[in-house]
mmCIF file of C-alpha atoms in Angstrom:
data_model
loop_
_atom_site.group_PDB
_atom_site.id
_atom_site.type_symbol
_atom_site.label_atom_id
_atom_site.label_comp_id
_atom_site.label_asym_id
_atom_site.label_seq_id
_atom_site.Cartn_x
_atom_site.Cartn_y
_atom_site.Cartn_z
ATOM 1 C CA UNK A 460 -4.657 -26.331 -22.346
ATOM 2 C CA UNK A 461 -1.813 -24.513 -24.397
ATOM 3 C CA UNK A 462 1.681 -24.092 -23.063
ATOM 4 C CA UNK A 463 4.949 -22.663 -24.471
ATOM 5 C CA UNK A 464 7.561 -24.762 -23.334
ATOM 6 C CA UNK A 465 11.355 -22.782 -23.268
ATOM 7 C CA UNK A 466 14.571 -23.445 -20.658
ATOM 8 C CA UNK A 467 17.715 -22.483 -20.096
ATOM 9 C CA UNK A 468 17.610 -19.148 -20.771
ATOM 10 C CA UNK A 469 20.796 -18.600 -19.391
ATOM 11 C CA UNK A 470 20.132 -14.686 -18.603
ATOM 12 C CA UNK A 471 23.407 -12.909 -17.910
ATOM 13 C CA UNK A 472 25.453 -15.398 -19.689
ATOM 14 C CA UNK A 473 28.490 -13.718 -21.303
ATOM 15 C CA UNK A 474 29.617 -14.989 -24.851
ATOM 16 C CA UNK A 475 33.719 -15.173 -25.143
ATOM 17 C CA UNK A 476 33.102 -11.910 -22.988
ATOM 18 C CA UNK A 477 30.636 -10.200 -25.103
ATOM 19 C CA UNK A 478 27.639 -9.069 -22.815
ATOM 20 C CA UNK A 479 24.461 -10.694 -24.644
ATOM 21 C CA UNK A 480 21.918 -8.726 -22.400
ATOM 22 C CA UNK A 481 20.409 -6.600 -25.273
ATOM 23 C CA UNK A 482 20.207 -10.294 -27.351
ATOM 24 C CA UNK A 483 18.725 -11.727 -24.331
ATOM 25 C CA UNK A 484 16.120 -9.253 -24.296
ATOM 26 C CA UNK A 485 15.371 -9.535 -27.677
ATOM 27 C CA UNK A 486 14.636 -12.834 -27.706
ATOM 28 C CA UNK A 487 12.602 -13.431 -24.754
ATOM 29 C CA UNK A 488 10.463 -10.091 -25.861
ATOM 30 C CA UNK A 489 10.049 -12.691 -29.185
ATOM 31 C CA UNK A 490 8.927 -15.400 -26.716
ATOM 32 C CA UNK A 491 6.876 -13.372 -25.096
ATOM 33 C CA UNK A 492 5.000 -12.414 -28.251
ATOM 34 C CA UNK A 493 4.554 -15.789 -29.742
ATOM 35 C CA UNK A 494 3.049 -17.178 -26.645
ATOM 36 C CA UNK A 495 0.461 -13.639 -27.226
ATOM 37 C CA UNK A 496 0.020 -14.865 -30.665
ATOM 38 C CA UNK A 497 -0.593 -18.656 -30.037
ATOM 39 C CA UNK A 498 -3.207 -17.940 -27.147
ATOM 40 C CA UNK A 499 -0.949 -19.672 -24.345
ATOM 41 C CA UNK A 500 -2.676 -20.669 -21.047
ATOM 42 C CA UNK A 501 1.241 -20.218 -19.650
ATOM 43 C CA UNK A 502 4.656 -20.453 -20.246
ATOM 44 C CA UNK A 503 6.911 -23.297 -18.609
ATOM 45 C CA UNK A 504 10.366 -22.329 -17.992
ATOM 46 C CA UNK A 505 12.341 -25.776 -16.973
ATOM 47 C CA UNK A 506 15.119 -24.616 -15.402
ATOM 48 C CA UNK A 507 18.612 -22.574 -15.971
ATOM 49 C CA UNK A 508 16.606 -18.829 -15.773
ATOM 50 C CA UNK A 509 20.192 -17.752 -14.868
ATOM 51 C CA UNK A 510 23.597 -18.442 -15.552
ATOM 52 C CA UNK A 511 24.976 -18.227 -12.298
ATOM 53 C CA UNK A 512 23.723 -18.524 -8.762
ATOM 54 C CA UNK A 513 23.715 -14.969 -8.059
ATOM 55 C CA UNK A 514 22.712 -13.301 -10.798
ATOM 56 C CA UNK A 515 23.481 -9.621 -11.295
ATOM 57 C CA UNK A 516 20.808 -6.894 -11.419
ATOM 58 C CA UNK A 517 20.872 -7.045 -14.911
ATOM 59 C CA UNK A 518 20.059 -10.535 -15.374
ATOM 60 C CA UNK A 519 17.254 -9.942 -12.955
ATOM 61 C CA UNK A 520 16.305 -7.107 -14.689
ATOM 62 C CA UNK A 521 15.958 -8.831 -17.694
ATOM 63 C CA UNK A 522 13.777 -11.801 -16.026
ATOM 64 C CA UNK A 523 11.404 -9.270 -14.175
ATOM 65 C CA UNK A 524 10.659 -7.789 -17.572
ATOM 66 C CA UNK A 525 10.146 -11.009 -19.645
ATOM 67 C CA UNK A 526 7.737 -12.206 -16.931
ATOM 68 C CA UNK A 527 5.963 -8.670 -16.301
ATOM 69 C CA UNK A 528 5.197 -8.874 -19.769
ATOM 70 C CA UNK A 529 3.989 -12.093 -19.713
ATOM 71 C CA UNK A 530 1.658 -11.918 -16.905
ATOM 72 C CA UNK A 531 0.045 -8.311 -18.181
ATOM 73 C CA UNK A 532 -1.006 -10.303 -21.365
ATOM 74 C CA UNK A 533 -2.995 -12.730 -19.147
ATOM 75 C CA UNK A 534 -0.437 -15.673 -19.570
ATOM 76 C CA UNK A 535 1.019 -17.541 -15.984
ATOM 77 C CA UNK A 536 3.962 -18.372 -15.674
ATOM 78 C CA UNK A 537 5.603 -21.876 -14.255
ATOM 79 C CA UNK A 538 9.282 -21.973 -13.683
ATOM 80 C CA UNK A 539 12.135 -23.819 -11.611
ATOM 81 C CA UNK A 540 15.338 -23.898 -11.045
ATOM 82 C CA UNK A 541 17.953 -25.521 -12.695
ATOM 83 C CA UNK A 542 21.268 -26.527 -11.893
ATOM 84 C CA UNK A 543 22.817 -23.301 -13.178
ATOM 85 C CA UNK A 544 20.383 -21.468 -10.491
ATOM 86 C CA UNK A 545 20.611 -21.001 -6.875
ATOM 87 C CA UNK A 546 17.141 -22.704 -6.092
ATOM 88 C CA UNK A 547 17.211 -20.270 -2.588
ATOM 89 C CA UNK A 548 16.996 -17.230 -4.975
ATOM 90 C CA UNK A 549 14.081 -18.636 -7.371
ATOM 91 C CA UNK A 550 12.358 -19.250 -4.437
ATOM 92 C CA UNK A 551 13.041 -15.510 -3.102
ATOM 93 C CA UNK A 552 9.219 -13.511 -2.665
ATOM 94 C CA UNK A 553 7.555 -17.077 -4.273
ATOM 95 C CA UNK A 554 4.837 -17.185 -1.978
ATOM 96 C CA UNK A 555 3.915 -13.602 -2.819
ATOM 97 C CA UNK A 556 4.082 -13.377 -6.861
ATOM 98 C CA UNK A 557 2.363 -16.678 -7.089
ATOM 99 C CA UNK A 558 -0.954 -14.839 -6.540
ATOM 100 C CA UNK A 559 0.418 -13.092 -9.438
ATOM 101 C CA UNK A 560 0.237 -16.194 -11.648
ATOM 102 C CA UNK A 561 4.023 -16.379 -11.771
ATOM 103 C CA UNK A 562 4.824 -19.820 -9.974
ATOM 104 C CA UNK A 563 8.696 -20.354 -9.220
ATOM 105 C CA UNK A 564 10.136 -23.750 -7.358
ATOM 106 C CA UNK A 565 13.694 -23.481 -6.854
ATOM 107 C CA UNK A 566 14.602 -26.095 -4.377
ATOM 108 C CA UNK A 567 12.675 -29.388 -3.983
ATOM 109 C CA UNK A 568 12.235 -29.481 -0.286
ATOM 110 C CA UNK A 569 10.386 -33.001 0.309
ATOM 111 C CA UNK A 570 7.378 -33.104 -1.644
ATOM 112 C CA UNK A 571 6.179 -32.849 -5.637
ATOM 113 C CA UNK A 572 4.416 -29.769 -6.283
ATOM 114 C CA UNK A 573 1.386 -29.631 -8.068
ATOM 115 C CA UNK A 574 -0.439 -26.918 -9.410
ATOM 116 C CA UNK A 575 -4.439 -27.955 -10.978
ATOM 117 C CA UNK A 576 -5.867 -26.272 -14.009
ATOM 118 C CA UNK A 577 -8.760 -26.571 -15.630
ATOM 119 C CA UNK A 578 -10.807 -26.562 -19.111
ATOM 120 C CA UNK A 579 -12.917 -27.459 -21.021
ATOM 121 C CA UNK A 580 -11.396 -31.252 -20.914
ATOM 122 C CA UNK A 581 -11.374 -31.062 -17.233
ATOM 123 C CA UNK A 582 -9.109 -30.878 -15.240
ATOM 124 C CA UNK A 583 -4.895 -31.088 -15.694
ATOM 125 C CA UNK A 584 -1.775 -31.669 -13.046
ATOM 126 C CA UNK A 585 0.798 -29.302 -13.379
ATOM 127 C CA UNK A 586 4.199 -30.557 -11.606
ATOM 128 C CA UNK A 587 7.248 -29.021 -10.779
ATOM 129 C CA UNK A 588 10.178 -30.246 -10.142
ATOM 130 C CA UNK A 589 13.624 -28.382 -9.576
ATOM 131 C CA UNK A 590 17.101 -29.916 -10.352
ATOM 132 C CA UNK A 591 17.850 -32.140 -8.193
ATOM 133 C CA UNK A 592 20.918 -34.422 -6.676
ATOM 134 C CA UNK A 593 20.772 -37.531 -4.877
ATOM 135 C CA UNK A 594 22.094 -36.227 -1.754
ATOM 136 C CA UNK A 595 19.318 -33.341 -1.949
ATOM 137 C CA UNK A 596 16.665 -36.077 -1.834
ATOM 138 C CA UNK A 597 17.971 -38.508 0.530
ATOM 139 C CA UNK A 598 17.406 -36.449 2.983
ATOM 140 C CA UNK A 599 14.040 -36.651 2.909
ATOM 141 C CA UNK A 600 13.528 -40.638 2.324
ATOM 142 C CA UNK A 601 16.583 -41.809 4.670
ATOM 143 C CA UNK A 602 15.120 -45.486 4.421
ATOM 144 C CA UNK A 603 15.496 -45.474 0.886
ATOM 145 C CA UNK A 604 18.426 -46.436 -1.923
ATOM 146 C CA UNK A 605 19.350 -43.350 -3.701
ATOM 147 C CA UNK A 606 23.198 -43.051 -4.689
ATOM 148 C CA UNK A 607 22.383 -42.299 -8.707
ATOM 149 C CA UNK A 608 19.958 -39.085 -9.853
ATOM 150 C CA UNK A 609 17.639 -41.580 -11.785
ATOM 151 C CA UNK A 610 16.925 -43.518 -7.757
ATOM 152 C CA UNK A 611 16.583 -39.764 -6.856
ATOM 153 C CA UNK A 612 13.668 -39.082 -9.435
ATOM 154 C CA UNK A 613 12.688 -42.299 -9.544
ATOM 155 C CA UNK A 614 11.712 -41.406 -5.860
ATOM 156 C CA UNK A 615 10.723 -38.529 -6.341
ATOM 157 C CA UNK A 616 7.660 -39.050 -8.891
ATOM 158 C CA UNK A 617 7.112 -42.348 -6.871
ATOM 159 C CA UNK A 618 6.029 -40.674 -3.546
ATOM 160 C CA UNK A 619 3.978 -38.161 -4.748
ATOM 161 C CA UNK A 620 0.715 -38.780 -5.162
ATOM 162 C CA UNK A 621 -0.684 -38.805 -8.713
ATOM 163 C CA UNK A 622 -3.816 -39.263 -10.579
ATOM 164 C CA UNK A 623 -3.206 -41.593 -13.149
ATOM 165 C CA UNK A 624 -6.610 -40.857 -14.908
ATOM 166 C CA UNK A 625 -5.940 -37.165 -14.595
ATOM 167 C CA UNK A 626 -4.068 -35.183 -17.491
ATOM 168 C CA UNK A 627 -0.786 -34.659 -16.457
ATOM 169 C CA UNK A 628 2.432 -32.220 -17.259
ATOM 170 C CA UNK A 629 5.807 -32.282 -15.112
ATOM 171 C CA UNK A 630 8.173 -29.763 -15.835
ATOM 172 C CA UNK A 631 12.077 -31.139 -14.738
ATOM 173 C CA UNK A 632 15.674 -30.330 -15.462
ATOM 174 C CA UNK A 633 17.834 -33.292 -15.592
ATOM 175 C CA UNK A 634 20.284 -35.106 -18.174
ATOM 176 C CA UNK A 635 18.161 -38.332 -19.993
ATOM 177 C CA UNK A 636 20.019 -40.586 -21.311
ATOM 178 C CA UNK A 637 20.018 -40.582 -25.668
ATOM 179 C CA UNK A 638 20.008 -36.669 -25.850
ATOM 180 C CA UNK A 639 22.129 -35.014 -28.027
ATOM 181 C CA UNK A 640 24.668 -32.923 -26.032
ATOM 182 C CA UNK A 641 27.256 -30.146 -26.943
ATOM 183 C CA UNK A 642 29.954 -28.089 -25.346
ATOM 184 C CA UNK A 643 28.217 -25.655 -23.736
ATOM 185 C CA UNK A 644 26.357 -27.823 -21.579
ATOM 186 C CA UNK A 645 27.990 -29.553 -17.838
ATOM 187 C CA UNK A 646 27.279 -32.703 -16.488
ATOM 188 C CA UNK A 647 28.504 -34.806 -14.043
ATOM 189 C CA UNK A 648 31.857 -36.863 -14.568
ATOM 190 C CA UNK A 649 31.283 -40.647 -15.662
ATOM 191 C CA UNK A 650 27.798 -39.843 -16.790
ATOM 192 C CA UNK A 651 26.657 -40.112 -13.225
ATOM 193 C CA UNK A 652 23.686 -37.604 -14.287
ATOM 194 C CA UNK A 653 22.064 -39.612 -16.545
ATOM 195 C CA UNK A 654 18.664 -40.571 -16.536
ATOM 196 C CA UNK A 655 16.516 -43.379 -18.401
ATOM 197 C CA UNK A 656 13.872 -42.131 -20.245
ATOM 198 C CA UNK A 657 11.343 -44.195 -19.035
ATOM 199 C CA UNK A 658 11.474 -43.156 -15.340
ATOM 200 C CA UNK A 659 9.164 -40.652 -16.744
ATOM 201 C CA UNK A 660 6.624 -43.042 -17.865
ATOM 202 C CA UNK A 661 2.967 -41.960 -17.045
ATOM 203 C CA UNK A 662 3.026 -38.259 -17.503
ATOM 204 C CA UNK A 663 0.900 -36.619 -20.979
ATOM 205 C CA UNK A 664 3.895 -34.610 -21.601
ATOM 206 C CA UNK A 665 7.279 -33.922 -19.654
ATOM 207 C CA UNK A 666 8.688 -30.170 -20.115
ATOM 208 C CA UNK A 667 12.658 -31.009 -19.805
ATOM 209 C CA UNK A 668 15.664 -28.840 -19.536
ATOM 210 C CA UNK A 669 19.134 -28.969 -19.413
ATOM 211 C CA UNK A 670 19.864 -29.873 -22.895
ATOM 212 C CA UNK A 671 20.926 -26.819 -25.261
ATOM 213 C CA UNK A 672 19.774 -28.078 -28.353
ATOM 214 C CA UNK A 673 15.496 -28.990 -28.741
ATOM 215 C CA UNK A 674 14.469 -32.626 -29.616
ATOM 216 C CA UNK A 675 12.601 -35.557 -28.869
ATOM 217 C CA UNK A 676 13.562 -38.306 -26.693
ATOM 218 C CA UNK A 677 12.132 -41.394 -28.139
ATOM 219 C CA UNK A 678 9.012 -39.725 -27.688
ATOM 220 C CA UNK A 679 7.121 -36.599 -28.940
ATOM 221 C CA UNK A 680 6.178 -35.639 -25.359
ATOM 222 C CA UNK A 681 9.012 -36.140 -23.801
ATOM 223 C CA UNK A 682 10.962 -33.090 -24.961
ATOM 224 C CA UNK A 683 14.576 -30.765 -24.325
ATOM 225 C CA UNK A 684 12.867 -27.278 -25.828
ATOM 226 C CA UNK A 685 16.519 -26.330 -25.972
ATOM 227 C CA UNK A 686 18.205 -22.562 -25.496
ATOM 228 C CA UNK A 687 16.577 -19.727 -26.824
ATOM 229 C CA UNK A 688 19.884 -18.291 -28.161
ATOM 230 C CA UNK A 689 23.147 -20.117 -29.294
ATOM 231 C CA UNK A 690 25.720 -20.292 -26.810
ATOM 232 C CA UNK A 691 28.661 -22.057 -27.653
ATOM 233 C CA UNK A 692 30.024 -22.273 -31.243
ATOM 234 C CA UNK A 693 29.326 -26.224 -31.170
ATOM 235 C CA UNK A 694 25.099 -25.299 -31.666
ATOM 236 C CA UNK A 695 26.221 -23.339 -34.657
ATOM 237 C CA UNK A 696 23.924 -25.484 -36.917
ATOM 238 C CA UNK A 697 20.924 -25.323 -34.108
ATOM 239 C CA UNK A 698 17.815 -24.159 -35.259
ATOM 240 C CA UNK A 699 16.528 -22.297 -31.790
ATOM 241 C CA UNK A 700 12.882 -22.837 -31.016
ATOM 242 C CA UNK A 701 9.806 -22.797 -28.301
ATOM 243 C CA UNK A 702 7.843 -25.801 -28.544
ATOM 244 C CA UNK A 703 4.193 -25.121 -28.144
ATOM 245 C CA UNK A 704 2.483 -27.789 -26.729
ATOM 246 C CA UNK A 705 -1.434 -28.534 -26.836
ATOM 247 C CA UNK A 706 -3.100 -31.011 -24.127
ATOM 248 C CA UNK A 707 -6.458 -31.668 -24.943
ATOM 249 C CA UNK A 708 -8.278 -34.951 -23.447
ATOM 250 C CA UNK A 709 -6.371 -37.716 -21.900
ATOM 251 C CA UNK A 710 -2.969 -38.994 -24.095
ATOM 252 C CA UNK A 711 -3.680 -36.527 -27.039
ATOM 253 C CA UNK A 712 -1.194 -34.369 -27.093
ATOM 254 C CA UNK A 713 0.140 -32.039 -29.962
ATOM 255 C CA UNK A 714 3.865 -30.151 -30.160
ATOM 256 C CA UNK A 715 5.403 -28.175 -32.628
ATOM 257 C CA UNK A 716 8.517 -25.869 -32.209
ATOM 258 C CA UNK A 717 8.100 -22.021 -33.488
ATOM 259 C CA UNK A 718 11.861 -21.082 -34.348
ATOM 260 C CA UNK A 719 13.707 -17.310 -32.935
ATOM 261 C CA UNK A 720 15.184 -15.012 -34.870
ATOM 262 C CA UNK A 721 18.135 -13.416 -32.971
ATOM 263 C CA UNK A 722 19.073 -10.287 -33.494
ATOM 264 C CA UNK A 723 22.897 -11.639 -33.968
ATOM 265 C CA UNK A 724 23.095 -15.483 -35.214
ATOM 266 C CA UNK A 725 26.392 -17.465 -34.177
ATOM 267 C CA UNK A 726 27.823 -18.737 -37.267
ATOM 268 C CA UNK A 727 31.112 -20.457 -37.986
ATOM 269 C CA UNK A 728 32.572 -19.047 -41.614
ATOM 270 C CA UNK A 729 35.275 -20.363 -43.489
ATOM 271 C CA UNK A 730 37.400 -19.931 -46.546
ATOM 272 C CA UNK A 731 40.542 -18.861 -47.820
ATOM 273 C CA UNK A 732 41.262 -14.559 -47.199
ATOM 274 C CA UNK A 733 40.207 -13.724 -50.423
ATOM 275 C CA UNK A 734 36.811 -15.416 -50.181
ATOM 276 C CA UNK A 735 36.734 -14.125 -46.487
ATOM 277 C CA UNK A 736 36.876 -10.659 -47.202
ATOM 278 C CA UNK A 737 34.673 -10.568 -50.156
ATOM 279 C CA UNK A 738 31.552 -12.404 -48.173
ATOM 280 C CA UNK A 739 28.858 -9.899 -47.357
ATOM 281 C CA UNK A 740 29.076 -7.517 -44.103
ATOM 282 C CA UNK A 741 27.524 -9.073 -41.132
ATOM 283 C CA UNK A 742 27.522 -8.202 -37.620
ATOM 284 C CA UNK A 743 26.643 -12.330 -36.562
ATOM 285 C CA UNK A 744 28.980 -13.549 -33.950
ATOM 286 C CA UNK A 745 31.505 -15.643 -35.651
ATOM 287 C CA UNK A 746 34.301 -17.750 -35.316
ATOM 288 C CA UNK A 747 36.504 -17.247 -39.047
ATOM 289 C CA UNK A 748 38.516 -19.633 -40.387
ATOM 290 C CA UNK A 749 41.332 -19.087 -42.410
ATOM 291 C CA UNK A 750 42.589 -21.674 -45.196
ATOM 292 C CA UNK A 751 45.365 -20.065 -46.500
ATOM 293 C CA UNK A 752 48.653 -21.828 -46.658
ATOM 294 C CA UNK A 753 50.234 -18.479 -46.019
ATOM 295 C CA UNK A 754 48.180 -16.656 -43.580
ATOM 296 C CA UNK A 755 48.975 -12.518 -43.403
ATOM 297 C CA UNK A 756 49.794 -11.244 -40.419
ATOM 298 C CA UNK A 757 47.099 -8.531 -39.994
ATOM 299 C CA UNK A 758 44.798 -11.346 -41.655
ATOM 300 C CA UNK A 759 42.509 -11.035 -38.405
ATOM 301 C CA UNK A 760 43.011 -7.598 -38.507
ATOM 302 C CA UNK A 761 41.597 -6.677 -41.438
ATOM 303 C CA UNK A 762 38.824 -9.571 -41.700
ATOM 304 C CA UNK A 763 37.573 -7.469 -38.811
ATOM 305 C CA UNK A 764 36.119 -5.063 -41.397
ATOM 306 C CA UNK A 765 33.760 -7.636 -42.534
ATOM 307 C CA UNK A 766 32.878 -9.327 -39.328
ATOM 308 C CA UNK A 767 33.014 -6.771 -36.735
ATOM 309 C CA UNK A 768 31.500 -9.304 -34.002
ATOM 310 C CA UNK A 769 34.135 -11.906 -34.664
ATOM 311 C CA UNK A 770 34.788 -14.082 -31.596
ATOM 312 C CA UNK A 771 37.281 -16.352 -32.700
ATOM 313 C CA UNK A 772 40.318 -16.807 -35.246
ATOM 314 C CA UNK A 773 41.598 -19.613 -36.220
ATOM 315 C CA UNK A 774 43.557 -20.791 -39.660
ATOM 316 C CA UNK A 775 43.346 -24.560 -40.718
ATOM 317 C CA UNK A 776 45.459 -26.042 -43.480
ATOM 318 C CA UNK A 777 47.871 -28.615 -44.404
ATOM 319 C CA UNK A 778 50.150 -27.517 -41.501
ATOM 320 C CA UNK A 779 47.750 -27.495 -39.117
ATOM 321 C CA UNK A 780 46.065 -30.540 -40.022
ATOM 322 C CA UNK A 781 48.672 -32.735 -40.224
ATOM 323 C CA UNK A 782 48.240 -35.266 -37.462
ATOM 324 C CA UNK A 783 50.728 -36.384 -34.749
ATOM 325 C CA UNK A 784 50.931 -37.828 -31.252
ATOM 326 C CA UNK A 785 53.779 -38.811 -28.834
ATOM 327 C CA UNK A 786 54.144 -41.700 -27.348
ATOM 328 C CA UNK A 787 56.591 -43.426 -25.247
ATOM 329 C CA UNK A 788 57.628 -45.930 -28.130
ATOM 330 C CA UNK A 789 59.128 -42.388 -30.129
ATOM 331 C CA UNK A 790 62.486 -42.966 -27.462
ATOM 332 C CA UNK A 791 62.567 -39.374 -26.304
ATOM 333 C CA UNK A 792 65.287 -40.142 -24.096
ATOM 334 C CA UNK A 793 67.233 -41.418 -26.651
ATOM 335 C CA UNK A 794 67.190 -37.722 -29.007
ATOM 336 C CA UNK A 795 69.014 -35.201 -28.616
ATOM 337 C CA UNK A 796 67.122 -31.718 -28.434
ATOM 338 C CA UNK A 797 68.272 -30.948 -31.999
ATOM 339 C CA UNK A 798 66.240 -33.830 -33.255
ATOM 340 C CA UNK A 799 63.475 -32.987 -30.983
ATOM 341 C CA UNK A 800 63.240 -30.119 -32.535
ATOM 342 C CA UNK A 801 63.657 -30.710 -36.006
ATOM 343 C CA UNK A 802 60.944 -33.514 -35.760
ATOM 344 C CA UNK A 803 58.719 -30.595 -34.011
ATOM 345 C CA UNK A 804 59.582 -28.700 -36.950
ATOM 346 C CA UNK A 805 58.407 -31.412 -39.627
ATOM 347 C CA UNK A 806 54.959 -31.534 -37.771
ATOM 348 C CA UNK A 807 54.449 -27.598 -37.940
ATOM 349 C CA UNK A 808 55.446 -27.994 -41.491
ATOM 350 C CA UNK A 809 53.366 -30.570 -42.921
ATOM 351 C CA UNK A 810 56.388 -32.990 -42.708
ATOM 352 C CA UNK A 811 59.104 -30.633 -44.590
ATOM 353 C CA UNK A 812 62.311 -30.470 -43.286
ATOM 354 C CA UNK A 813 64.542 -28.179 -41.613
ATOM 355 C CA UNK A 814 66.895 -26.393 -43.650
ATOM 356 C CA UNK A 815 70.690 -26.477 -43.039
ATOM 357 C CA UNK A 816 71.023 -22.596 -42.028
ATOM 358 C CA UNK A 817 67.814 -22.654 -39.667
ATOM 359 C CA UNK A 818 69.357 -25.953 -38.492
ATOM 360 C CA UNK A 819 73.068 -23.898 -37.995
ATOM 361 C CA UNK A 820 70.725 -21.334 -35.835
ATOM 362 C CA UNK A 821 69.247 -23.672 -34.165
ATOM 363 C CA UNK A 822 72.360 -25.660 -32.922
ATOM 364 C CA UNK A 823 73.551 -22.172 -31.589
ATOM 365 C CA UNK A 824 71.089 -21.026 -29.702
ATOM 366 C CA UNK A 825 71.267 -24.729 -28.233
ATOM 367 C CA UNK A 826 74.835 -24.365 -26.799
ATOM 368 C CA UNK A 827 74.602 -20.911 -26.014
ATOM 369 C CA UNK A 828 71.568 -22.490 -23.145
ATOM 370 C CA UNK A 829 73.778 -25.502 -22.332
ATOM 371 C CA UNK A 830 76.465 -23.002 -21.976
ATOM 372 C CA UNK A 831 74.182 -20.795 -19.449
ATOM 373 C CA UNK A 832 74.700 -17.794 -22.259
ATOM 374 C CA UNK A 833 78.435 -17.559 -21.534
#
């Protein structure tokens, strides 16, 4: 059994408010030829097919095509929610499509469900299991302890019924403890979210999302396949990837990641202007930064002609790296504003002082406010 293993596909997502539909496209027309290519039994989607809960037509648009074309190439697709989705509207019409071979689960509603396919090695366990929070799962086991999300999956997978001789696959969205993480991603405050790896013991392989950037968690088959496309400037050195993944008899498994090309890459670029402006035309999404000492004023302006898709601006040098932090043992209430400021100064200014006639204009505009501007 072959499956392409993606998440978080984050369809409708919006990048520093550029509209990444026609890269979103792009790359899930990609996915959808690679699994052609490798022969895929079906694709598993683990969760975050949206960016928000209600998704605009668009972003549906976008899905309906990326499965359509899936399915007319003979390939099923298994997908749930994650916790970017509401699990209501991946459930919307399930019943229906799933004679389609498109299987969605957006809302775990008491049991673990299990789809069985078979071949040649007999036959295989397909699980699905949506994001899901403690309080979504006590409902259903009132008698039991569950106050963290690892006694919530811990109960889940251990009150369904399982065939621990049979192949097995679960596909999940949940934080496990040890993955890398970046900004992009949310989780819940104090690390409430986390989850031990090993509450997934006893499954062949274990089709996570959540995670934006693809890897291994202690264990080949226990795998993040990451996003498809960057999404925050902190997966700037990501390398974006499926992960195919081959089950043949019982606890041999195989996985490899196929990388994407996107149409634009994120990249962070940095240098001084000159440098800047002589680096070769690209229409990337990038954040530039500047390393001039003196910075020109149209500086952004102008890099603009070489990086037409540039998100973000920023200049770092001596001034701005100079480091500095107030504390209560630095007797504010003991300065006068004029020192304030000058000491503000200093740190703008990579510790140089004040001169004597910005310090004269300074001391003006500071009576002319204590005055009221009489």
């Amino acid at each position: 059994m072959r499956f392409l293993h993606t998440a978080d596909l984050h369809i409708g997502k919006r990048l520093f408010d550029v509209n990444l539909a026609a890269d979103q496209r792009a790359v899930l027309h990609q996915i959808a030829d690679i699994a052609k290519k490798e022969q895929c039994d079906a694709v598993l989607i683990a969760g975050d097919i949206y960016d928000k809960p209600t998704p605009s037509a668009e972003a549906m648009g976008i899905f309906d095509t990326f499965v359509s074309e899936l399915v007319l190439g003979g390939i099923s697709v298994y997908a749930i929610s994650g916790n970017h989705d509401s699990g209501e509207r991946v459930n919307y019409l399930s019943g229906l499509i799933e004679k389609q071979g498109i299987v969605m689960r957006g809302k775990y509603e008491g049991d673990l469900y299990c789809k069985t396919l078979s071949d040649e090695y007999g036959e295989l366990d397909l699980y699905l299991l949506p994001f899901i929070k403690p309080i979504g799962v006590k409902v259903y086991f009132p008698e039991e302890e569950i106050a963290t999300y690892e006694e919530a999956l811990r109960t889940v997978l251990g009150q369904a019924e399982r065939n621990p001789d049979r192949r097995s696959v679960l596909v999940s969205h949940q934080f496990v403890m040890g993955a890398s993480t970046c900004d992009s991603e949310e989780f819940a405050i104090g690390g409430l979210d986390a989850i031990s790896f090993d509450a997934y013991e006893g499954f062949d392989y274990v089709a996570l999302g959540h995670i934006h950037g693809g890897q291994k968690i202690k264990k080949n088959t226990l795998r993040y396949s990451g996003t498809p496309l960057k999404y925050s400037f902190s997966e700037a050195l990501h390398k974006k990837s499926v992960t195919i993944v081959e089950v043949k008899e019982k606890g041999d498994v195989t996985c490899r990641p196929v990388p994407l090309s996107p149409i634009h890459d994120l990249r962070i670029v940095k240098g001084n202007y000159e440098e800047l402006m002589d680096m070769t035309y690209s229409e990337d999404y990038v954040q530039v930064i500047v390393t001039d000492e003196e910075v020109m004023p149209d500086a952004r302006v102008s890099l603009l002609a070489v990086f037409p898709n540039m998100l973000k601006f920023s200049v770092e040098n001596s001034r701005t790296s100079v480091s500095w932090e107030a504390t209560d043992s630095d007797g504010f209430e003991n300065k006068s504003p004029l020192e304030m400021m000058e000491e503000f100064y200093c740190f703008r200014n990579n510790a140089e002082k004040m001169g004597e006639s910005q310090r004269e204009v300074l001391t003006e505009l500071l009576e002319e406010l204590e005055g009221g501007g009489a």
